[in-house]
Amino acid sequence: MPDYSQNDLLRVAKRVRNAKRSYLLVNPLQGKHIPVSPARSLEMMNTLGGRLAEAYPGARLVIGFAETATAIGAAVASRFPGECVYLHTTREEPPQVGEWVLFSEEHSHAVEQKLCGDSLARWLEDTESVILVDDEISTGKTLINMVRQLRERYPALWSKKLVAASLLNRVSPEHEERLAEAGIRCEYLVKVVDDGADEAAALLQVEEAGPAEGADRAFGRMSLDCGPFPDPREGVRIQDYLAYCQGLARAFLSRAGLAGMERVVVLGTEECMYPALVLGRMLEERGLSVKCHATTRSPIGICGRPGYPITSGKKLSSFYGGQRDTYIYNISPCDGLIVVSDAPVCQTKALNQLAALWEERGCKRIFFIQGGSDVWYL
């Protein structure tokens, strides 16, 4: 397994309109804010998962944190046996969920999070350890909030090993002691030593992403015989989820005409990131040059200063409907754009906005894989 350093995984950006935390830590290998080779991104995530599987072989429940750690959590879970369940928190409203556990992520742009509790009691019975996965841990307050809520509702959690797993760990000795008092141990790829994030963000002059425009286009449409996405917001057996993502990618590639496409960007949408990475890696295996990243709900400042990670961006409508804004950063030229989303319907406004952004950069083919069953294309 490769080793990683702070320089490999950490860049400091400035948040916009967030009085609680001025900075955002951006991981250039995560496939969220910065385009990256999907193989490199998955290698990093799988490295964390491999270490956890070796240390906690009895774990059969992995919980990822939305928005930025949904793919990391899936990759971590994939290192455990097939019966391992993967579940991630969400800010969406799946109508079929009956019981929610609510908690707060205090520093986030979107504070309220929730976890599906419909089958949690049964899954807790079947595991020795619970792996809680985030991209970075700074104080552990969110974890402690969540664990407190879960223990009140599911007393069986008191007998389980709780593991806070992350790519980056910035937890001070004082906060690590508080986590230990709460029965939570930390595992990570990189321990961050004095990143100076607050000071670095204070010195930056940034601009907020402006709105994207997009006129209506006449998209074609074809169907895929894959069925709807298994939803990790409700909990999925990880091997079933992996098999679905791989089958979806193969089905799309068997139908889509990709001739003449050498450089491809594959985008996930908000909480739906892992399927885009799986498809991107499959395209890489076919010899294409591929970059993956995703839309996000985080408003991040844009700056041209050397070394600053977010150099371009636009504000979009959400693929999940409603009035909220989402963002796409570091828009790069390519021959083809493929968007992979578990959105229940195709939001044409958002799709037209993305199409306009990439057409300006020479993109000739655009595909939107929606809900696992339909593909919209230009």
Coordinates of C-alpha atoms in Angstrom, one line a residue:
M1 CA 0.0 0.0 0.0
P2 CA 1.3 3.5 -0.8
D3 CA 2.2 6.0 1.9
Y4 CA 0.8 9.5 1.8
S5 CA 2.1 12.8 3.2
Q6 CA 0.4 16.0 4.3
N7 CA 1.7 17.6 1.0
D8 CA -0.1 14.9 -1.0
L9 CA -3.5 15.3 0.6
L10 CA -3.9 18.8 1.9
R11 CA -4.6 22.2 0.3
V12 CA -6.2 25.2 2.0
A13 CA -9.1 27.1 0.4
K14 CA -11.3 29.8 1.8
R15 CA -15.0 29.3 2.5
V16 CA -17.5 31.9 1.4
R17 CA -20.3 33.1 3.7
N18 CA -19.4 30.8 6.6
A19 CA -18.8 32.6 9.9
K20 CA -18.1 29.4 11.8
R21 CA -15.0 28.3 9.9
S22 CA -13.2 30.4 7.4
Y23 CA -11.2 27.7 5.6
L24 CA -11.9 24.5 3.8
L25 CA -9.4 21.7 3.5
V26 CA -9.2 20.5 -0.1
N27 CA -7.8 17.1 -0.9
P28 CA -6.4 17.0 -4.5
L29 CA -6.8 13.2 -4.7
Q30 CA -10.4 13.0 -3.4
G31 CA -12.3 13.5 -6.6
K32 CA -14.6 16.1 -5.2
H33 CA -13.5 19.7 -5.8
I34 CA -10.4 19.1 -8.0
P35 CA -10.3 16.8 -11.1
V36 CA -8.2 13.8 -10.5
S37 CA -7.4 10.4 -12.1
P38 CA -10.1 8.0 -10.7
A39 CA -7.5 5.3 -10.3
R40 CA -5.4 7.5 -8.1
S41 CA -8.4 8.6 -6.1
L42 CA -9.6 5.1 -5.5
E43 CA -6.1 3.9 -4.6
M44 CA -5.9 6.4 -1.8
M45 CA -9.4 5.5 -0.5
N46 CA -8.7 1.8 -0.8
T47 CA -5.4 2.2 1.1
L48 CA -7.3 3.6 4.1
G49 CA -9.9 0.8 3.8
G50 CA -7.2 -1.9 3.6
R51 CA -5.6 -0.7 6.8
L52 CA -8.9 -0.6 8.6
A53 CA -9.9 -4.1 7.4
E54 CA -6.6 -5.4 8.7
A55 CA -7.0 -3.7 12.1
Y56 CA -10.8 -4.4 12.6
P57 CA -11.6 -7.6 10.7
G58 CA -14.9 -8.0 12.6
A59 CA -16.4 -4.8 11.3
R60 CA -19.6 -5.3 9.3
L61 CA -21.0 -1.7 9.3
V62 CA -19.3 1.3 7.7
I63 CA -20.9 4.7 8.0
G64 CA -19.7 7.6 5.7
F65 CA -20.4 11.3 6.1
A66 CA -22.1 13.3 3.5
E67 CA -21.3 15.2 1.5
T68 CA -17.6 14.8 0.8
A69 CA -16.9 11.4 2.3
T70 CA -19.6 9.3 0.6
A71 CA -17.2 7.8 -1.9
I72 CA -14.5 7.3 0.7
G73 CA -16.9 5.4 2.9
A74 CA -17.9 3.1 0.0
A75 CA -14.3 2.4 -0.9
V76 CA -13.5 1.7 2.7
A77 CA -16.4 -0.7 3.0
S78 CA -15.3 -2.5 -0.2
R79 CA -12.2 -3.7 1.7
F80 CA -14.4 -5.7 4.1
P81 CA -16.3 -9.0 3.4
G82 CA -19.3 -8.9 1.2
E83 CA -21.9 -8.9 4.0
C84 CA -20.5 -5.6 5.3
V85 CA -23.2 -2.9 5.2
Y86 CA -22.4 0.6 3.9
L87 CA -24.6 3.4 5.0
H88 CA -24.0 7.2 4.7
T89 CA -25.5 10.2 6.3
T90 CA -27.5 12.5 4.1
R91 CA -29.2 15.9 3.7
E92 CA -31.7 14.5 1.2
E93 CA -35.2 13.3 1.9
P94 CA -35.6 9.7 0.6
P95 CA -39.4 9.2 0.9
Q96 CA -39.1 5.5 1.8
V97 CA -37.1 6.1 5.0
G98 CA -39.3 5.8 8.1
E99 CA -36.9 6.5 11.0
W100 CA -34.1 9.1 11.1
V101 CA -31.4 9.9 13.5
L102 CA -30.7 13.6 13.4
F103 CA -27.5 15.4 14.4
S104 CA -25.5 18.5 13.5
E105 CA -22.3 19.1 11.6
E106 CA -21.7 22.5 13.2
H107 CA -19.0 24.0 10.9
S108 CA -20.6 22.9 7.6
H109 CA -22.4 25.1 5.1
A110 CA -25.4 22.8 5.4
V111 CA -25.5 22.0 9.2
E112 CA -28.2 19.4 9.6
Q113 CA -27.4 15.8 8.8
K114 CA -29.4 12.6 9.3
L115 CA -28.8 8.9 9.3
C116 CA -31.4 6.2 8.3
G117 CA -32.3 4.2 11.4
D118 CA -34.7 1.7 9.8
S119 CA -32.4 -1.3 10.0
L120 CA -29.7 0.0 12.2
A121 CA -30.5 -2.1 15.3
R122 CA -30.1 -5.3 13.2
W123 CA -26.9 -4.2 11.6
L124 CA -25.4 -3.2 15.0
E125 CA -26.1 -6.8 16.2
D126 CA -24.1 -8.2 13.4
T127 CA -20.9 -6.2 13.8
E128 CA -18.0 -6.1 16.3
S129 CA -16.9 -2.6 15.2
V130 CA -18.5 0.4 13.6
I131 CA -16.3 2.4 11.2
L132 CA -17.2 6.1 10.9
V133 CA -15.6 7.6 7.8
D134 CA -14.9 11.2 7.0
D135 CA -12.5 13.0 4.7
E136 CA -10.9 14.9 7.6
I137 CA -11.4 15.2 11.4
S138 CA -10.6 18.4 13.2
T139 CA -12.2 18.3 16.6
G140 CA -14.5 15.3 16.6
K141 CA -17.5 17.3 17.7
T142 CA -19.7 16.0 14.8
L143 CA -18.8 12.4 15.7
I144 CA -19.5 12.9 19.4
N145 CA -22.8 14.5 18.6
M146 CA -23.7 11.6 16.3
V147 CA -22.6 8.9 18.7
R148 CA -24.5 10.4 21.6
Q149 CA -27.7 10.4 19.5
L150 CA -27.1 6.8 18.4
R151 CA -26.4 5.5 21.9
E152 CA -29.6 7.0 23.2
R153 CA -31.6 5.1 20.6
Y154 CA -29.5 2.0 20.2
P155 CA -27.9 1.0 23.6
A156 CA -26.1 -2.0 21.8
L157 CA -23.7 0.6 20.5
W158 CA -22.1 0.8 23.9
S159 CA -20.6 -2.7 23.4
K160 CA -19.1 -1.9 20.0
K161 CA -15.7 -0.6 19.0
L162 CA -16.1 2.8 17.4
V163 CA -13.5 3.9 14.9
A164 CA -13.3 7.4 13.5
A165 CA -11.5 6.9 10.2
S166 CA -10.3 9.7 8.0
L167 CA -7.8 10.6 5.3
L168 CA -6.6 13.5 7.3
N169 CA -6.5 13.8 11.1
R170 CA -6.1 17.3 12.7
V171 CA -7.3 16.3 16.1
S172 CA -5.4 18.0 19.0
P173 CA -4.4 15.9 22.0
E174 CA -7.2 17.6 24.0
H175 CA -9.8 16.6 21.5
E176 CA -8.4 13.2 21.0
E177 CA -8.8 12.7 24.8
R178 CA -12.5 13.7 24.5
L179 CA -13.0 11.3 21.7
A180 CA -11.4 8.5 23.7
E181 CA -13.6 9.4 26.7
A182 CA -16.6 8.9 24.3
G183 CA -15.2 5.5 23.3
I184 CA -14.1 6.6 19.9
R185 CA -10.6 5.7 18.5
C186 CA -9.0 7.4 15.6
E187 CA -7.4 5.9 12.4
Y188 CA -6.1 7.9 9.5
L189 CA -3.8 8.0 6.5
V190 CA -2.1 11.3 7.5
K191 CA -1.7 13.1 10.8
V192 CA -1.7 16.8 10.0
V193 CA 0.9 18.9 11.9
D194 CA 0.0 22.6 12.1
D195 CA -1.5 23.3 8.7
G196 CA -2.0 26.9 9.5
A197 CA -5.4 26.8 7.8
D198 CA -7.0 29.7 9.7
E199 CA -4.0 32.0 9.1
A200 CA -3.7 31.0 5.5
A201 CA -7.4 31.6 4.8
A202 CA -7.3 35.0 6.5
L203 CA -4.7 36.3 4.0
L204 CA -6.6 35.3 0.9
Q205 CA -8.7 37.6 -1.3
V206 CA -11.2 35.4 -3.1
E207 CA -14.3 35.7 -5.3
E208 CA -17.5 33.7 -5.1
A209 CA -18.5 31.6 -8.1
G210 CA -20.9 33.4 -10.4
P211 CA -24.1 31.8 -11.8
A212 CA -23.9 29.5 -14.8
E213 CA -26.1 30.2 -17.7
G214 CA -27.5 27.6 -20.1
A215 CA -30.1 27.7 -22.9
D216 CA -32.4 24.7 -23.5
R217 CA -30.9 22.0 -25.6
A218 CA -32.5 19.1 -27.5
F219 CA -31.0 16.1 -25.6
G220 CA -31.5 12.6 -26.9
R221 CA -32.5 9.9 -24.5
M222 CA -31.9 6.2 -24.2
S223 CA -32.6 3.6 -21.5
L224 CA -30.3 1.3 -19.5
D225 CA -31.7 -2.0 -18.2
C226 CA -30.0 -1.7 -14.8
G227 CA -32.8 -0.8 -12.5
P228 CA -32.6 2.0 -9.9
F229 CA -29.5 2.8 -7.9
P230 CA -29.2 0.9 -4.6
D231 CA -29.3 3.7 -2.1
P232 CA -26.5 3.8 0.5
R233 CA -28.6 6.5 2.3
E234 CA -30.8 3.5 3.3
G235 CA -27.9 1.1 3.7
V236 CA -26.6 -1.5 1.2
R237 CA -24.6 -4.6 1.2
I238 CA -21.3 -3.3 -0.1
Q239 CA -20.7 -6.0 -2.6
D240 CA -24.2 -5.5 -4.1
Y241 CA -23.5 -1.8 -4.4
L242 CA -20.1 -2.5 -6.1
A243 CA -21.7 -5.0 -8.5
Y244 CA -24.4 -2.5 -9.4
C245 CA -21.9 0.4 -10.0
Q246 CA -19.7 -1.9 -12.2
G247 CA -22.8 -3.2 -14.1
L248 CA -24.1 0.3 -14.7
A249 CA -20.7 1.4 -16.1
R250 CA -20.5 -1.6 -18.4
A251 CA -24.1 -1.1 -19.6
F252 CA -23.4 2.5 -20.4
L253 CA -20.2 1.8 -22.2
S254 CA -22.0 -0.9 -24.3
R255 CA -24.6 1.7 -25.5
A256 CA -22.8 5.0 -25.7
G257 CA -20.7 5.9 -28.7
L258 CA -17.4 7.1 -27.3
A259 CA -15.4 7.1 -30.6
G260 CA -13.2 10.2 -30.9
M261 CA -13.1 10.8 -27.2
E262 CA -9.6 10.7 -25.7
R263 CA -10.0 13.1 -22.8
V264 CA -13.1 12.6 -20.6
V265 CA -14.4 14.2 -17.4
V266 CA -16.7 12.1 -15.3
L267 CA -18.8 14.1 -12.7
G268 CA -20.7 12.9 -9.7
T269 CA -23.5 14.9 -8.2
E270 CA -23.3 16.1 -4.6
E271 CA -23.6 12.9 -2.4
C272 CA -23.4 10.6 -5.4
M273 CA -19.7 10.3 -6.1
Y274 CA -18.6 6.6 -6.0
P275 CA -20.4 5.5 -9.1
A276 CA -18.6 8.2 -11.1
L277 CA -15.2 7.0 -9.9
V278 CA -16.1 3.4 -10.8
L279 CA -17.1 4.4 -14.3
G280 CA -14.0 6.7 -14.6
R281 CA -11.6 3.9 -13.7
M282 CA -13.3 1.6 -16.2
L283 CA -12.7 4.3 -18.9
E284 CA -9.0 4.6 -17.8
E285 CA -8.6 0.9 -18.2
R286 CA -9.7 1.4 -21.8
G287 CA -6.9 3.8 -22.4
L288 CA -8.7 7.1 -22.1
S289 CA -7.4 10.1 -20.2
V290 CA -10.0 10.6 -17.4
K291 CA -10.5 13.1 -14.6
C292 CA -13.2 12.8 -12.0
H293 CA -14.8 15.3 -9.6
A294 CA -18.3 16.3 -8.5
T295 CA -20.7 19.0 -7.9
T296 CA -20.9 20.3 -4.3
R297 CA -23.1 22.3 -2.0
S298 CA -20.0 24.1 -0.5
P299 CA -19.5 27.8 -1.6
I300 CA -15.7 28.1 -1.9
G301 CA -13.7 31.2 -2.9
I302 CA -12.0 31.3 -6.2
C303 CA -8.5 32.7 -6.5
G304 CA -5.7 32.8 -9.1
R305 CA -2.9 32.9 -6.5
P306 CA -0.2 30.3 -7.1
G307 CA -0.8 27.2 -5.1
Y308 CA -4.4 28.0 -4.3
P309 CA -6.5 24.9 -5.2
I310 CA -9.8 26.4 -6.5
T311 CA -9.0 28.5 -9.7
S312 CA -12.5 28.5 -11.4
G313 CA -16.0 27.7 -10.6
K314 CA -19.7 28.3 -11.3
K315 CA -22.9 28.2 -9.3
L316 CA -25.5 25.7 -10.6
S317 CA -29.0 24.6 -9.9
S318 CA -29.1 21.3 -8.0
F319 CA -29.7 18.1 -9.9
Y320 CA -31.9 17.1 -6.9
G321 CA -34.4 20.0 -7.4
G322 CA -35.5 22.6 -4.9
Q323 CA -34.1 26.1 -4.7
R324 CA -30.6 25.3 -3.4
D325 CA -27.4 26.2 -5.2
T326 CA -24.6 23.8 -6.0
Y327 CA -21.2 24.5 -7.4
I328 CA -18.7 23.0 -9.8
Y329 CA -15.0 24.0 -9.5
N330 CA -11.9 23.8 -11.6
I331 CA -13.7 23.2 -14.9
S332 CA -11.3 21.6 -17.3
P333 CA -11.4 21.0 -21.1
C334 CA -12.2 17.6 -22.5
D335 CA -13.7 15.8 -25.5
G336 CA -16.6 14.2 -23.5
L337 CA -18.4 14.9 -20.3
I338 CA -20.2 12.1 -18.4
V339 CA -22.4 13.0 -15.4
V340 CA -23.4 10.1 -13.1
S341 CA -26.3 10.9 -10.7
D342 CA -28.8 9.2 -8.5
A343 CA -31.2 12.1 -8.9
P344 CA -34.7 10.8 -9.2
V345 CA -35.5 12.9 -12.3
C346 CA -33.5 14.8 -14.8
Q347 CA -33.3 18.5 -13.9
T348 CA -32.8 20.0 -17.3
K349 CA -31.8 23.4 -16.0
A350 CA -28.8 22.0 -14.2
L351 CA -27.9 19.8 -17.2
N352 CA -28.1 22.7 -19.6
Q353 CA -25.9 24.8 -17.3
L354 CA -23.2 22.1 -17.2
A355 CA -23.5 21.6 -20.9
A356 CA -22.8 25.3 -21.6
L357 CA -19.8 25.3 -19.3
W358 CA -18.1 22.4 -21.0
E359 CA -19.1 23.4 -24.5
E360 CA -17.2 26.6 -23.9
R361 CA -14.1 24.5 -23.3
G362 CA -14.4 22.4 -26.5
C363 CA -16.4 19.5 -25.2
K364 CA -18.2 17.7 -28.1
R365 CA -20.2 14.9 -26.4
I366 CA -22.2 15.2 -23.2
F367 CA -24.0 12.3 -21.3
F368 CA -26.1 12.4 -18.2
I369 CA -26.7 9.0 -16.5
Q370 CA -29.8 9.6 -14.4
G371 CA -31.0 7.3 -11.7
G372 CA -29.4 4.2 -13.2
S373 CA -32.1 3.8 -15.9
D374 CA -31.9 6.7 -18.3
V375 CA -29.2 8.4 -20.3
W376 CA -29.6 11.9 -21.7
Y377 CA -27.1 12.9 -24.4
L378 CA -25.9 15.5 -26.9

